Coordinates of C-alpha atoms and ligand atoms in Angstrom, one line a residue:
M1 CA 16.0 -1.6 0.6
R2 CA 17.7 0.6 3.2
I3 CA 15.2 1.4 6.4
L4 CA 15.7 3.8 8.6
V5 CA 12.9 3.5 12.1
T6 CA 12.9 6.1 14.3
G7 CA 12.7 5.5 17.6
G8 CA 13.3 2.4 16.9
A9 CA 14.2 1.3 20.1
G10 CA 10.8 2.0 21.7
F11 CA 7.7 -0.3 22.0
I12 CA 5.7 0.1 18.5
G13 CA 10.0 0.5 16.9
S14 CA 10.3 -2.8 17.8
H15 CA 8.6 -4.6 17.2
L16 CA 8.5 -3.3 13.0
I17 CA 12.8 -3.2 13.1
D18 CA 11.8 -7.3 13.3
R19 CA 9.5 -7.4 10.8
L20 CA 11.9 -5.4 8.8
M21 CA 14.6 -7.2 9.5
T22 CA 13.1 -10.9 8.8
E23 CA 12.1 -9.8 5.7
G24 CA 15.2 -9.3 4.2
H25 CA 15.6 -5.0 4.5
E26 CA 18.4 -3.3 6.2
V27 CA 17.9 -1.2 9.0
I28 CA 19.5 1.8 11.0
C29 CA 17.6 2.3 14.1
L30 CA 17.3 6.6 15.3
D31 CA 16.7 6.7 19.3
N32 CA 18.1 8.9 21.7
F33 CA 17.2 6.1 24.1
F34 CA 14.0 8.6 26.4
T35 CA 11.3 5.9 26.6
G36 CA 12.8 4.0 24.6
H37 CA 15.7 0.4 25.4
K38 CA 18.3 -1.7 24.5
R39 CA 16.9 -5.2 25.4
N40 CA 14.0 -3.5 22.8
I41 CA 17.3 -3.9 19.9
L42 CA 19.3 -6.9 21.7
K43 CA 18.7 -9.0 19.2
W44 CA 20.6 -7.0 16.3
L45 CA 22.7 -5.7 18.0
G46 CA 26.0 -7.2 15.4
N47 CA 24.0 -8.3 12.6
P48 CA 25.2 -6.6 9.8
Y49 CA 22.2 -5.4 8.3
F50 CA 21.9 -3.4 11.5
E51 CA 22.8 -0.5 12.7
L52 CA 21.7 1.3 15.8
I53 CA 22.0 5.4 16.1
R54 CA 22.5 7.3 19.4
H55 CA 20.8 10.5 18.2
D56 CA 18.1 13.4 19.0
I57 CA 16.2 13.7 16.3
T58 CA 15.8 17.6 17.9
E59 CA 18.9 17.3 15.6
P60 CA 19.7 17.0 12.4
I61 CA 21.1 14.2 10.9
R62 CA 22.6 13.5 7.2
L63 CA 21.9 9.7 6.6
E64 CA 21.1 7.7 3.1
A65 CA 17.6 5.3 3.3
D66 CA 14.8 4.3 1.1
Q67 CA 11.6 5.0 3.6
V68 CA 11.5 6.4 7.0
Y69 CA 9.4 5.4 9.9
H70 CA 9.1 8.1 11.5
L71 CA 7.9 6.9 15.1
A72 CA 9.6 8.9 17.8
C73 CA 8.0 10.3 20.5
P74 CA 7.1 10.2 24.0
A75 CA 3.6 8.5 23.5
S76 CA 2.5 7.8 27.1
P77 CA 0.8 10.6 28.7
V78 CA 3.1 10.6 31.7
H79 CA 5.9 10.6 29.8
Y80 CA 5.4 13.6 27.3
Q81 CA 4.2 15.8 29.8
Y82 CA 7.9 15.0 31.3
N83 CA 9.4 17.3 29.5
P84 CA 6.7 19.5 27.9
V85 CA 8.8 21.5 25.3
K86 CA 11.0 18.9 24.7
T87 CA 7.3 16.8 23.8
I88 CA 7.1 20.0 21.0
K89 CA 10.9 20.0 20.1
T90 CA 10.3 16.2 19.2
N91 CA 7.0 17.0 17.4
V92 CA 7.9 20.3 15.7
M93 CA 11.6 20.6 15.2
G94 CA 12.5 17.0 14.9
T95 CA 9.3 15.8 12.1
L96 CA 10.8 18.2 10.0
N97 CA 14.4 17.3 10.3
M98 CA 13.3 14.0 9.6
L99 CA 11.4 15.4 6.4
G100 CA 14.1 17.7 5.0
L101 CA 16.0 13.9 5.4
A102 CA 13.9 12.2 3.2
K103 CA 13.1 14.9 0.9
R104 CA 17.0 15.3 1.2
V105 CA 17.2 10.6 -0.6
K106 CA 13.8 10.9 -2.5
A107 CA 13.3 8.8 0.8
R108 CA 9.3 7.6 1.3
F109 CA 8.4 9.0 4.9
L110 CA 6.1 7.3 6.8
L111 CA 4.3 9.7 10.3
A112 CA 2.8 7.8 13.2
S113 CA 0.3 10.3 14.2
T114 CA -2.1 9.7 16.5
S115 CA -5.7 9.2 17.8
E116 CA -5.0 12.1 19.5
V117 CA -5.3 14.6 16.6
Y118 CA -9.1 14.4 17.5
G119 CA -8.3 14.9 20.8
D120 CA -11.6 14.6 23.1
P121 CA -14.0 13.8 20.3
E122 CA -17.1 15.0 19.6
V123 CA -17.8 12.2 16.9
H124 CA -18.0 8.8 17.2
P125 CA -16.7 6.6 16.1
Q126 CA -13.7 8.7 14.7
S127 CA -13.4 9.2 10.7
E128 CA -10.6 11.0 8.8
E129 CA -12.4 13.6 7.9
Y130 CA -13.4 14.2 11.4
R131 CA -11.2 17.7 12.1
G132 CA -10.7 16.9 16.0
N133 CA -11.6 19.2 19.6
V134 CA -8.6 20.2 21.1
N135 CA -7.6 22.1 23.7
P136 CA -4.5 24.0 22.4
I137 CA -3.1 25.1 25.8
G138 CA -4.1 22.2 28.1
I139 CA -1.0 19.3 29.5
R140 CA -2.0 17.5 26.0
S141 CA -1.6 19.8 23.9
C142 CA 2.1 19.4 23.5
Y143 CA 1.3 15.7 21.9
D144 CA -1.4 16.3 20.3
E145 CA -0.9 19.9 18.9
G146 CA 2.5 18.9 18.4
K147 CA 1.5 15.3 16.1
R148 CA -1.0 18.1 14.3
V149 CA 2.0 20.2 13.2
A150 CA 3.7 17.2 13.0
E151 CA 0.7 16.0 9.8
T152 CA 0.9 19.6 8.7
L153 CA 4.2 19.3 8.3
A154 CA 3.9 16.3 6.0
F155 CA 2.0 17.8 4.0
D156 CA 3.0 20.8 2.8
Y157 CA 6.5 18.3 2.5
H158 CA 4.9 16.8 0.0
R159 CA 2.5 19.7 -1.3
Q160 CA 5.7 21.7 -2.0
N161 CA 8.3 19.5 -2.7
N162 CA 6.7 16.4 -3.5
V163 CA 7.8 13.8 -0.3
D164 CA 6.2 11.1 -1.1
I165 CA 4.1 10.2 2.7
R166 CA 1.8 8.9 4.5
V167 CA 0.1 9.2 7.6
A168 CA -0.6 6.9 10.4
R169 CA -3.8 7.5 13.0
I170 CA -2.7 4.9 15.9
F171 CA -5.3 4.5 18.4
N172 CA -4.4 2.7 21.7
T173 CA -2.0 0.2 21.0
Y174 CA -0.4 -2.2 23.9
G175 CA 1.2 -5.8 23.8
P176 CA 4.5 -7.0 24.6
R177 CA 7.9 -4.5 25.6
M178 CA 6.0 -1.6 27.1
L179 CA 7.6 -0.3 29.6
E180 CA 6.5 -0.9 33.6
N181 CA 6.6 3.0 34.4
D182 CA 5.1 3.6 30.4
G183 CA 2.0 5.2 32.7
R184 CA -0.9 4.1 30.1
V185 CA -3.0 2.3 31.5
V186 CA -2.5 -1.6 29.6
S187 CA 0.7 -1.3 31.3
N188 CA -0.4 0.2 34.5
L189 CA -3.1 -2.6 35.1
V190 CA -1.0 -5.8 34.9
V191 CA 1.4 -4.4 37.2
Q192 CA -0.4 -3.8 39.0
A193 CA -2.4 -7.2 39.4
L194 CA 0.9 -8.7 38.8
Q195 CA 2.3 -7.1 42.0
G196 CA -0.9 -7.8 43.7
I197 CA -1.5 -3.7 44.4
P198 CA -5.0 -2.2 43.8
L199 CA -5.2 -1.6 40.1
T200 CA -5.8 2.4 39.8
I201 CA -9.4 3.6 37.8
Y202 CA -9.2 7.2 36.9
G203 CA -12.6 9.2 36.9
T204 CA -15.1 6.5 37.4
G205 CA -14.0 4.4 34.8
S206 CA -16.8 4.6 32.3
Q207 CA -14.1 6.9 29.5
T208 CA -14.0 4.4 26.6
R209 CA -10.6 2.5 24.5
S210 CA -10.2 0.8 21.6
F211 CA -6.9 -0.8 22.1
C212 CA -4.4 -2.9 19.5
Y213 CA -2.5 -5.7 19.8
V214 CA 1.1 -4.5 18.0
S215 CA 1.4 -7.2 15.2
D216 CA -1.1 -5.9 14.1
L217 CA -0.5 -1.9 14.7
V218 CA 2.4 -3.5 13.0
D219 CA 0.7 -5.3 10.0
G220 CA -1.1 -1.6 9.6
L221 CA 2.0 0.1 9.2
M222 CA 3.8 -1.5 6.6
R223 CA 0.7 -2.0 4.4
L224 CA 0.2 1.2 4.3
M225 CA 3.4 2.3 4.0
N226 CA 4.0 -0.1 1.2
G227 CA 0.9 0.8 -0.5
D228 CA -0.1 3.6 -2.9
Y229 CA -2.5 5.5 -0.8
I230 CA -0.8 8.5 1.2
G231 CA -3.5 9.1 4.5
P232 CA -4.3 10.1 6.4
V233 CA -5.3 6.4 8.1
N234 CA -6.6 5.5 11.3
L235 CA -5.2 2.8 12.2
G236 CA -6.5 0.2 15.8
N237 CA -8.8 -2.0 17.1
P238 CA -12.2 -0.8 16.9
D239 CA -13.9 -3.4 19.8
E240 CA -13.9 -0.5 22.4
Y241 CA -14.3 -0.8 25.8
T242 CA -14.7 1.4 29.4
I243 CA -11.7 1.5 31.2
L244 CA -14.1 -0.3 34.4
E245 CA -14.5 -3.2 31.9
L246 CA -10.3 -3.3 31.0
A247 CA -9.6 -3.8 34.6
Q248 CA -12.2 -6.0 36.0
T249 CA -11.2 -8.5 32.4
V250 CA -7.4 -7.4 33.3
Q251 CA -8.2 -8.2 37.1
A252 CA -9.7 -12.0 36.1
M253 CA -6.8 -13.1 34.2
V254 CA -4.2 -12.7 37.0
N255 CA -5.4 -12.1 40.2
P256 CA -9.4 -12.0 40.7
D257 CA -8.1 -11.2 44.5
A258 CA -6.4 -7.7 43.5
E259 CA -9.2 -4.6 44.3
L260 CA -9.8 -1.4 41.9
V261 CA -9.5 1.9 43.1
Y262 CA -10.8 4.8 41.5
K263 CA -8.3 8.1 41.3
P264 CA -9.2 11.3 40.3
L265 CA -9.6 12.0 36.1
P266 CA -6.2 13.6 34.0
Q267 CA -6.9 17.0 32.9
D268 CA -8.6 16.4 29.2
D269 CA -9.0 13.2 29.2
P270 CA -10.5 11.7 26.4
Q271 CA -14.4 10.2 27.1
R272 CA -14.5 8.0 24.4
R273 CA -12.3 6.6 21.2
K274 CA -12.5 4.4 18.6
P275 CA -11.7 3.8 15.0
D276 CA -13.9 3.9 12.2
I277 CA -11.5 2.4 10.4
T278 CA -13.5 1.9 6.5
R279 CA -10.2 3.4 4.8
A280 CA -7.9 0.6 6.4
K281 CA -10.1 -2.5 5.3
T282 CA -10.6 -1.2 2.1
L283 CA -7.6 1.0 0.8
L284 CA -4.5 -1.3 2.8
N285 CA -7.0 -4.4 3.3
W286 CA -6.0 -4.4 6.7
S287 CA -8.2 -5.2 9.8
P288 CA -7.1 -6.3 13.2
S289 CA -7.2 -9.5 14.2
V290 CA -5.9 -10.6 17.6
P291 CA -8.6 -10.3 20.3
L292 CA -7.9 -8.1 23.1
R293 CA -8.3 -11.5 25.9
Q294 CA -5.7 -12.8 23.6
G295 CA -3.6 -9.8 23.6
L296 CA -3.7 -9.7 26.9
E297 CA -2.6 -12.9 27.8
W298 CA 1.0 -11.9 25.9
T299 CA 1.4 -9.7 26.9
I300 CA 0.8 -11.2 30.7
Q301 CA 2.8 -12.9 30.5
D302 CA 5.8 -11.1 29.0
F303 CA 5.2 -8.9 31.9
R304 CA 5.0 -11.9 34.2
D305 CA 8.8 -12.8 32.8
R306 CA 10.8 -9.3 33.2
L307 CA 8.4 -9.3 36.7
E308 CA 10.3 -12.6 37.9
K309 CA 13.5 -12.5 35.9
A310 CA 13.5 -8.1 37.4
D311 CA 12.8 -10.3 41.0
T312 CA 15.7 -13.5 40.4
T313 CA 18.3 -10.5 39.3
E314 CA 17.3 -8.0 43.0
N315 CA 17.9 -11.7 44.7
S316 CA 21.1 -12.3 43.0
Q317 CA 22.6 -9.1 44.2
T318 CA 21.3 -9.0 47.2
T319 CA 22.7 -12.5 48.1
L320 CA 26.0 -11.2 46.3
M321 CA 25.6 -8.1 48.7
S322 CA 25.2 -9.8 51.7
V323 CA 28.3 -12.7 51.1
A324 CA 30.3 -9.2 50.2
Q325 CA 29.3 -8.1 53.6
A326 CA 29.7 -10.5 55.0
Ligands
LIG1 P1 7.5 4.8 23.0 O1 7.3 5.6 24.3 O2 8.0 3.4 23.3 O3 8.2 5.2 22.3 C1 9.1 6.0 21.4 C2 10.7 5.9 21.0 O4 11.0 7.2 20.7 C3 11.2 5.4 22.0 O5 12.6 4.9 22.2 C4 12.4 6.6 22.4 O6 13.5 6.5 23.2 C5 12.3 7.6 21.3 N1 12.2 9.3 21.2 C6 11.3 9.9 21.5 N2 12.1 11.5 21.7 C7 13.6 11.0 20.5 C8 14.0 12.1 20.3 N3 14.2 13.2 20.1 N4 15.3 11.6 19.3 C9 15.5 10.5 19.2 N5 14.3 9.7 19.9 C10 13.4 9.5 20.0 O7 6.2 5.2 22.5 P2 5.5 3.5 21.4 O8 3.9 2.9 22.4 O9 6.5 3.3 20.9 O10 5.7 5.1 19.7 C11 5.8 5.7 18.4 C12 4.9 6.5 18.1 O11 3.5 5.5 18.2 C13 5.5 7.5 18.6 O12 5.3 9.0 17.8 C14 3.3 7.8 18.8 O13 3.5 9.0 19.4 C15 3.0 6.7 18.1 N6 1.8 6.9 18.9 C16 1.5 4.8 20.2 C17 0.6 5.3 19.9 C18 0.4 3.2 21.0 O14 -1.2 3.8 21.2 N7 1.7 3.0 21.5 C19 -0.6 5.9 19.8 C20 -1.5 6.4 18.6 C21 1.0 7.3 18.2
LIG2 N1 -6.3 5.8 33.1 C1 -6.2 4.4 34.0 N2 -6.0 4.2 35.2 C2 -4.9 4.3 35.1 C3 -4.5 4.5 33.4 C4 -5.0 5.7 32.4 O1 -8.1 4.5 34.4 O2 -3.2 3.3 35.3 C5 -7.4 6.1 32.5 C6 -7.3 7.2 31.8 O3 -7.2 8.8 32.6 C7 -7.6 7.0 29.8 C8 -7.7 5.3 29.5 O4 -7.2 5.2 30.9 O5 -9.2 8.0 30.6 C9 -6.2 5.3 28.9 O6 -5.1 6.0 29.1 P1 -3.7 5.8 28.6 O7 -2.7 6.7 28.7 O8 -3.6 4.6 28.0 O9 -3.7 6.6 26.7 P2 -5.2 7.6 26.5 O10 -5.8 8.7 28.0 O11 -3.9 8.4 25.8 O12 -5.7 7.3 25.2

């Protein structure tokens, strides 16, 4: 099949592309490189079955594909709040453009939605029937409400134009290739522990999240895309941890001497989050298999390698500069 992956140079998108390419598909990766990077898909450049297109999805584009995985959108609060109007445009105009493309070429379309559609949930764990508790005017709304509109657009294109849609509500996902400056909790804590600087806990650390390793998530996305159920379906790991527990785990695994520091809790930060994955289990025969400690080990190793490489490059650049200056 020819498969279009928007946001394919990003964290989840690049892992998905690895799976699709390995399975022998033709892949088009569309990305504007806002939070994605060419190094994530470097190994496929030059492969005749892989195409990379630098494009911003807020602008229309004509392409042909059998399936569209629509992932383009910054996912970390730090990045989606950097230019909130652009985040809304990406979710609304971008999703509209990609649904228009899917409609024109009769492609199956999967939307990467989010647990953020549940906002600061009053129901726990969150099942797909829960309609959420989102602040429409807060600093997270550009993302939360943007994704809610994206879901609405997907269902309206389905009802009105027969577009074959799939909607995944993704819960916190982590793993190799997250940006060092991503700003999300797993990458922050791991990078801080490796650098020997204090681990930042926002608020008291009693808020909870459920962390899914990226290979499990990609498996869920592909099962949803290739099954009959249109969704929405929660994809996430139901093992729930407080942020303090996560920080202590990272501390114990990387640097037991690292200090923990407490910072103010950001506005509208959800207190509890845990997916009810009954639908994914029964309809997709999916459940995550990588336990947190194992996933963290692989993630820590990836960050360690990258930070060491950056150090070496910096050192050799310094050496080169000193040589040049001498
Ligand atoms: P990411 O930031 O690593 O990837 C997003 C990619 O989209 C990047 O490569 C970025 O450059 C690209 N992009 C952003 N705006 C674009 C635009 N206007 N045009 C073209 N490309 C654009 O994030 P991720 O963690 O890989 O998330 C991928 C998708 O999954 C997002 O839609 C996100 O909302 C969703 N999601 C992720 C998580 C998670 O925990 N990682 C949780 C819920 C939902
Ligand atoms: N968080 C934290 N320290 C950090 C970064 C985040 O304590 O260095 C907290 C954040 O306030 C939130 C949780 O960790 O309660 C998860 O944050 P993240 O940005 O990873 O994802 P989201 O809030 O979107 O679930």
